[in-house]
Short mmCIF file of C-alpha atoms in Angstrom, two decimals:
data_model
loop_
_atom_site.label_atom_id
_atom_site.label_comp_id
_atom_site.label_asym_id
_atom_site.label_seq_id
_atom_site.Cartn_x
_atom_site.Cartn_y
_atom_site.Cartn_z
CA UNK A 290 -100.27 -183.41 -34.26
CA UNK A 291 -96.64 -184.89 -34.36
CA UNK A 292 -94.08 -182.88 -32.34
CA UNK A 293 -91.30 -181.80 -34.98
CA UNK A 294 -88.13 -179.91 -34.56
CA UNK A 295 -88.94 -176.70 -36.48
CA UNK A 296 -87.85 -176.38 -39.89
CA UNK A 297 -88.76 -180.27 -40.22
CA UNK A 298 -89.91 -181.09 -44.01
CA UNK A 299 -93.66 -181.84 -43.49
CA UNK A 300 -93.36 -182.96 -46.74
CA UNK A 301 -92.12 -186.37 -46.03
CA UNK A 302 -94.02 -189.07 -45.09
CA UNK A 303 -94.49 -189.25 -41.32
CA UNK A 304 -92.26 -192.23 -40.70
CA UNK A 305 -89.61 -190.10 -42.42
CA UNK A 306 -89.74 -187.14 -40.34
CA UNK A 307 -89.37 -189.39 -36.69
CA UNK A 308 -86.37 -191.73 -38.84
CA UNK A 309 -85.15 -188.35 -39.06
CA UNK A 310 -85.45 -187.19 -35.68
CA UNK A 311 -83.82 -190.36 -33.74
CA UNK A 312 -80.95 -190.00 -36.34
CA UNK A 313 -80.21 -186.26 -35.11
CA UNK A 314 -80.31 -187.46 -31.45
CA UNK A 315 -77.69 -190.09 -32.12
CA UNK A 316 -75.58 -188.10 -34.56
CA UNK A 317 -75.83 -185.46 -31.74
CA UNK A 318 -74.49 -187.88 -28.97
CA UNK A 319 -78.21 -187.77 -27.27
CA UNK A 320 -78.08 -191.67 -27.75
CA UNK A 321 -74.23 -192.77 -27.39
CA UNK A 322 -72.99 -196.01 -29.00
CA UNK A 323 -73.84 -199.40 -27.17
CA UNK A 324 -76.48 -197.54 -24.80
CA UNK A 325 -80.16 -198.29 -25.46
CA UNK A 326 -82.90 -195.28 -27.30
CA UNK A 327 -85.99 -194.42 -25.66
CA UNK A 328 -88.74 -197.64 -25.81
CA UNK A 329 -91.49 -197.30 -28.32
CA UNK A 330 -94.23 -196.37 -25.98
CA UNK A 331 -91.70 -193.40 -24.82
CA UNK A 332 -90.70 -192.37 -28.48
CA UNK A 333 -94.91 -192.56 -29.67
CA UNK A 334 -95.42 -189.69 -26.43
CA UNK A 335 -92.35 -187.38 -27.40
CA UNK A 336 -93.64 -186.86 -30.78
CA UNK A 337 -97.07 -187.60 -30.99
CA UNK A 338 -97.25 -190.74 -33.50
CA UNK A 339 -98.52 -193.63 -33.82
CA UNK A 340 -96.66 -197.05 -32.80
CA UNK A 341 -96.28 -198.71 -36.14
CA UNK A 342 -95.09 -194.71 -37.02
CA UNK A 343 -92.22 -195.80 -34.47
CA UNK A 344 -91.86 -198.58 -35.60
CA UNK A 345 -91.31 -198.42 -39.13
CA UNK A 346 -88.98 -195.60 -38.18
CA UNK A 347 -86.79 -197.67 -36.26
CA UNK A 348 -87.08 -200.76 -38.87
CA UNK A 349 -85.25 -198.02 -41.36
CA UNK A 350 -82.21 -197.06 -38.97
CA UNK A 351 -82.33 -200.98 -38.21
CA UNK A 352 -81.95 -201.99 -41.63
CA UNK A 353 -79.26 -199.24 -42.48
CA UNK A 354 -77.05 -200.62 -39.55
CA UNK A 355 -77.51 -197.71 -37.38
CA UNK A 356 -79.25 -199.67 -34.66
CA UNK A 357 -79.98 -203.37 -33.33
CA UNK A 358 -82.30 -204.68 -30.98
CA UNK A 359 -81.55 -207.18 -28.30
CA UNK A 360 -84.50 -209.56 -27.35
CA UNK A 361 -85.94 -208.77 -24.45
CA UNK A 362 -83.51 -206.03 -23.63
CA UNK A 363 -84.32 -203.10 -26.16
CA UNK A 364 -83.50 -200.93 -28.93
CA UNK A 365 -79.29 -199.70 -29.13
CA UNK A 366 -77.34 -197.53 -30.56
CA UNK A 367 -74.56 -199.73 -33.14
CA UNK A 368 -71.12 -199.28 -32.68
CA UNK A 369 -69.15 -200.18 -35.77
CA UNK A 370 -66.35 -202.29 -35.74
CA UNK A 371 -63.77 -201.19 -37.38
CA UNK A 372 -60.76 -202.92 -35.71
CA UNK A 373 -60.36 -205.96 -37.66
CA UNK A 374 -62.19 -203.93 -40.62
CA UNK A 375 -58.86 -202.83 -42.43
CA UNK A 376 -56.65 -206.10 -41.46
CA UNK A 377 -58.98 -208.76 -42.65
CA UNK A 378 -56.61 -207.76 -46.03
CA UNK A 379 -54.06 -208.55 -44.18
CA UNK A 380 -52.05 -211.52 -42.35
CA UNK A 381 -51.81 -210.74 -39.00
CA UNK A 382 -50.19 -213.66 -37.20
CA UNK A 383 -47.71 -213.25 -34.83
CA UNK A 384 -44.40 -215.69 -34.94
CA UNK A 385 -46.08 -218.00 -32.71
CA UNK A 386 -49.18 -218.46 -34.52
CA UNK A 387 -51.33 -215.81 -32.71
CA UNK A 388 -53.94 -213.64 -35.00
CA UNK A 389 -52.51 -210.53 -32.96
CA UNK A 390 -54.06 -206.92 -33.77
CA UNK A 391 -51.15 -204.49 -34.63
CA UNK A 392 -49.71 -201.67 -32.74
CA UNK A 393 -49.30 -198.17 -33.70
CA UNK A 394 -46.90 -195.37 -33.79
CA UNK A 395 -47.86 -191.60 -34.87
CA UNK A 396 -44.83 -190.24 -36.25
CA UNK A 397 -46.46 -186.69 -37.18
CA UNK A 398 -49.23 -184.52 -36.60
CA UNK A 399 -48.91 -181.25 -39.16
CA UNK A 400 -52.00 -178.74 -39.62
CA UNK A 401 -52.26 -177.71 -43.71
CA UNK A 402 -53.97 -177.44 -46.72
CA UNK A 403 -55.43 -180.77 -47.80
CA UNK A 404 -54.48 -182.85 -51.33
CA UNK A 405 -57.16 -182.65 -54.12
CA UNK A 406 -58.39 -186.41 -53.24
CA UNK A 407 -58.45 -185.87 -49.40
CA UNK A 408 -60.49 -182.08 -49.87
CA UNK A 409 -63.29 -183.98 -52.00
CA UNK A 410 -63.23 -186.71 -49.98
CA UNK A 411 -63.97 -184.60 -46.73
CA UNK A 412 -65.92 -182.41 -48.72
CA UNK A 413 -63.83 -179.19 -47.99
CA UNK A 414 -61.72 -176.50 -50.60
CA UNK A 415 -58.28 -177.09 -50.90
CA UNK A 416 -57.57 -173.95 -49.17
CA UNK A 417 -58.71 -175.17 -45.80
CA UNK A 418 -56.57 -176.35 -43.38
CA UNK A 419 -56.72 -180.04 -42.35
CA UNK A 420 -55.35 -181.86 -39.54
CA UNK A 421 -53.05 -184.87 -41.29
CA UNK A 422 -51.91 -187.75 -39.52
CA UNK A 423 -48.50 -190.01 -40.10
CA UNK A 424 -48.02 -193.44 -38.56
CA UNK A 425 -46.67 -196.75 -39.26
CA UNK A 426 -49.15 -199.95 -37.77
CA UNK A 427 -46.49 -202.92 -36.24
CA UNK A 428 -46.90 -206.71 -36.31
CA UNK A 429 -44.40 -207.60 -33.46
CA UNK A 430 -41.20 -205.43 -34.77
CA UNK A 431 -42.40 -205.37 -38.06
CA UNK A 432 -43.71 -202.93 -40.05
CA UNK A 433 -46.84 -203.80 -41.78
CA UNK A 434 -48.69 -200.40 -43.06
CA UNK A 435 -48.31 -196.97 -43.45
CA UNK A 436 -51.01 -194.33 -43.08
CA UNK A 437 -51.65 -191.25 -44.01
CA UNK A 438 -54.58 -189.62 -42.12
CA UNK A 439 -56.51 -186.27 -43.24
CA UNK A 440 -59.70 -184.48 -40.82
CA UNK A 441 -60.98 -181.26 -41.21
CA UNK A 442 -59.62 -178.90 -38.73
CA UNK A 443 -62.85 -177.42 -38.05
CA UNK A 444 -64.22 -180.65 -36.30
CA UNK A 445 -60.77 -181.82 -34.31
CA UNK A 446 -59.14 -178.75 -33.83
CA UNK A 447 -58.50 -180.01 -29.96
CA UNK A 448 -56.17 -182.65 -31.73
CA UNK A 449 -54.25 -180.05 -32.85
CA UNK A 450 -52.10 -179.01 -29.59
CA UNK A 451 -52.33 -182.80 -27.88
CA UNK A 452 -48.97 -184.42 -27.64
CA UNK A 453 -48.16 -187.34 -29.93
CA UNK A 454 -47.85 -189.79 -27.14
CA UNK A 455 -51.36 -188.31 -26.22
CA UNK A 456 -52.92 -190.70 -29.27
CA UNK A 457 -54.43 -193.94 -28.74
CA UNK A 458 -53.51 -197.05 -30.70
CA UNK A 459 -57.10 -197.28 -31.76
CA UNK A 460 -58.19 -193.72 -33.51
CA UNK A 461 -62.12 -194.02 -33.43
CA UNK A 462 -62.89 -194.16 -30.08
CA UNK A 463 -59.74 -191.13 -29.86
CA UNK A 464 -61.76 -188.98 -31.69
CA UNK A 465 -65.01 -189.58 -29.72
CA UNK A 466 -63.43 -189.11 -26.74
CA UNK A 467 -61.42 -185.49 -27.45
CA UNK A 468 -63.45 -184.24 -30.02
CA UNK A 469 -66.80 -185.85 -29.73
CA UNK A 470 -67.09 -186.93 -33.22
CA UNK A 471 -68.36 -190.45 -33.66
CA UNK A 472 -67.66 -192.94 -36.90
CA UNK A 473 -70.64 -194.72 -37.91
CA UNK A 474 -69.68 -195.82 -41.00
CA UNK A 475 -66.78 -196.21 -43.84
CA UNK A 476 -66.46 -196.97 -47.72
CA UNK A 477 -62.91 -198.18 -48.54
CA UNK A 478 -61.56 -198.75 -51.86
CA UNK A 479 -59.04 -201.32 -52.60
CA UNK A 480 -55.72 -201.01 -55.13
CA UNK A 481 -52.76 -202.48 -55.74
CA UNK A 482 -49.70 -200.12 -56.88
CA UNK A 483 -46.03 -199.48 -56.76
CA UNK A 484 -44.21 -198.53 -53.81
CA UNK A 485 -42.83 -195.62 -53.92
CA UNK A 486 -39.52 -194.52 -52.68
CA UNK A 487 -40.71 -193.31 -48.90
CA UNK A 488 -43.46 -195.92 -49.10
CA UNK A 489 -40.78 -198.90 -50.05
CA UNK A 490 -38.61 -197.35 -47.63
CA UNK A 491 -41.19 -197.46 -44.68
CA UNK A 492 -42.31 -200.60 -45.26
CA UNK A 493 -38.81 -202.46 -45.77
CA UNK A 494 -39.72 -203.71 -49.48
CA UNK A 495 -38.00 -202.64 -52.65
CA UNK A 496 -38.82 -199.50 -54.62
CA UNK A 497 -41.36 -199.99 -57.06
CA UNK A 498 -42.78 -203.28 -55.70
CA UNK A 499 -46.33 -204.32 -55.41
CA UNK A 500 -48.05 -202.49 -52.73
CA UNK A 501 -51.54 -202.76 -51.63
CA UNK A 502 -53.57 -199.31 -50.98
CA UNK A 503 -56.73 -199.04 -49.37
CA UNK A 504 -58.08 -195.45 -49.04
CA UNK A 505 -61.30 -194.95 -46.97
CA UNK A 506 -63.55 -192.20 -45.69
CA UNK A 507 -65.18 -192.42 -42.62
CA UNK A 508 -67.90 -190.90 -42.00
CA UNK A 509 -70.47 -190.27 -39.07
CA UNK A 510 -74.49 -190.96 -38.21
CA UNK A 511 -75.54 -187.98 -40.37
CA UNK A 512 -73.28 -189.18 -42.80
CA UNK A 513 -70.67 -186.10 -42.69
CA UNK A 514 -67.16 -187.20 -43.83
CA UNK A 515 -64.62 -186.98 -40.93
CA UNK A 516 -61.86 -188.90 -42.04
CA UNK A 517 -59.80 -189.62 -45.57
CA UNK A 518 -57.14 -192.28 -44.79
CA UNK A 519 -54.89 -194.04 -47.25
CA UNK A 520 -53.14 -197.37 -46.11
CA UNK A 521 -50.53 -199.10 -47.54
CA UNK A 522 -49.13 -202.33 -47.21
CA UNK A 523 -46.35 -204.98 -48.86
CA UNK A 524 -48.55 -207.09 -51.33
CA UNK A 525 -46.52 -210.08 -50.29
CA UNK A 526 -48.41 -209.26 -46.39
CA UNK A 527 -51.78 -209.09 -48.09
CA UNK A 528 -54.63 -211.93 -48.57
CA UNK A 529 -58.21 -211.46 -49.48
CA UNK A 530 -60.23 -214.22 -48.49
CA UNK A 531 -64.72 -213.85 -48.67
CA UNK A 532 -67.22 -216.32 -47.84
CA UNK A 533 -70.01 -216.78 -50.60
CA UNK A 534 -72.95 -218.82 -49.38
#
């Protein structure tokens, strides 16, 4: 007889409930990021399956992007890469012809009730507090986005007394670091709108000028939403290029 968690649907098909299973132990930080899961002789003991059972499980999280396999080495936890996820919209060359990644600077860290859009987006009520985020991204001296960061406070409330100059450049691994929460994946939508006056200001454009916004939601393993973040940059910075084969 498999050996499920209790409260496990028995419903599902067996495959299912183990794809299930290894999910919770990476979503849980059992299995961290880049570190290999249990081999498929260990997995078929722990719950009492058979092998193509593992298997199949694993093929699922495979094919959603939540694992990879490395010949001859094993089965690993994916780390996303999000670094050059946001600025493949935009130019990043330095002034001597260096693709550079930009720098950051939080300018504020404020603990409040969330907007409408960043509540449903982080699935939360408006009357919740949420941790927001303010900081400019730099390209040399230049200022190349804004942000504007929302997380609920009841998943990185240690962010909340940390110093400013306490933040990394690079958020993500931040957040797994003081508050254990991991980002697994993200859905970003992309806009183009007018600047408005602290936008145009920020960015060194002119008021009302063409502005590109990308808002995404991050979200982890289990697929909670743990981040709402709206970016915005000059339009004249921004250039969408995709390969079609």
């Amino acid at each position: 007889m498999a050996l499920f968690k209790q409260g496990r649907d028995q419903r599902l098909p067996l495959y299912q409930q183990v794809r299930d299973e290894l999910l919770e132990n990476i979503s849980a930080g059992t299995w961290l990021p880049d570190a290999p899961i249990p081999t498929e002789s260990e997995l078929t003991k722990t719950y009492d399956v058979a092998i193509g059972t593992i298997r199949k499980a694993v093929d699922t999280l495979v094919s959603d992007g939540l694992l990879y396999r490395s010949q001859g080495r094993g089965t690993f936890v994916r780390r996303p890469d999000f670094n050059a996820s946001l600025f493949r919209f935009f130019r990043q060359m330095s002034s001597d012809g260096r693709f550079v990644m930009p720098t950051s600077q939080l300018l504020s860290r404020t603990l409040k009730k969330p907007p409408q859009p960043a509540a449903d987006a982080l699935k939360i009520d408006v009357n919740d507090k949420a941790i927001c985020l303010e900081r400019l991204r730099f390209l040399e001296d230049r200022v190349v986005l804004t942000e504007e960061i929302w997380l609920p406070a009841s998943l990185f409330a240690s962010l909340i007394d940390l110093e400013l100059s306490e933040f990394g450049n690079l958020l993500y691994p931040f957040y797994e670091q003081q508050c254990g929460q991991l980002i697994a994946s993200a859905k970003e939508t992309l806009t183009i709108k007018s600047a408005n006056t602290c936008i145009a200001e920020a960015l060194k454009t002119a008021e009302n000028s063409p502005v590109a916004v990308i808002e995404r939601v991050a979200y982890g393993y289990d697929k909670t939403p743990l981040e709402y973040r709206i970016s915005h940059g000059a339009a004249e910075t921004f250039c969408y290029q995709i390969e079609i084969a």
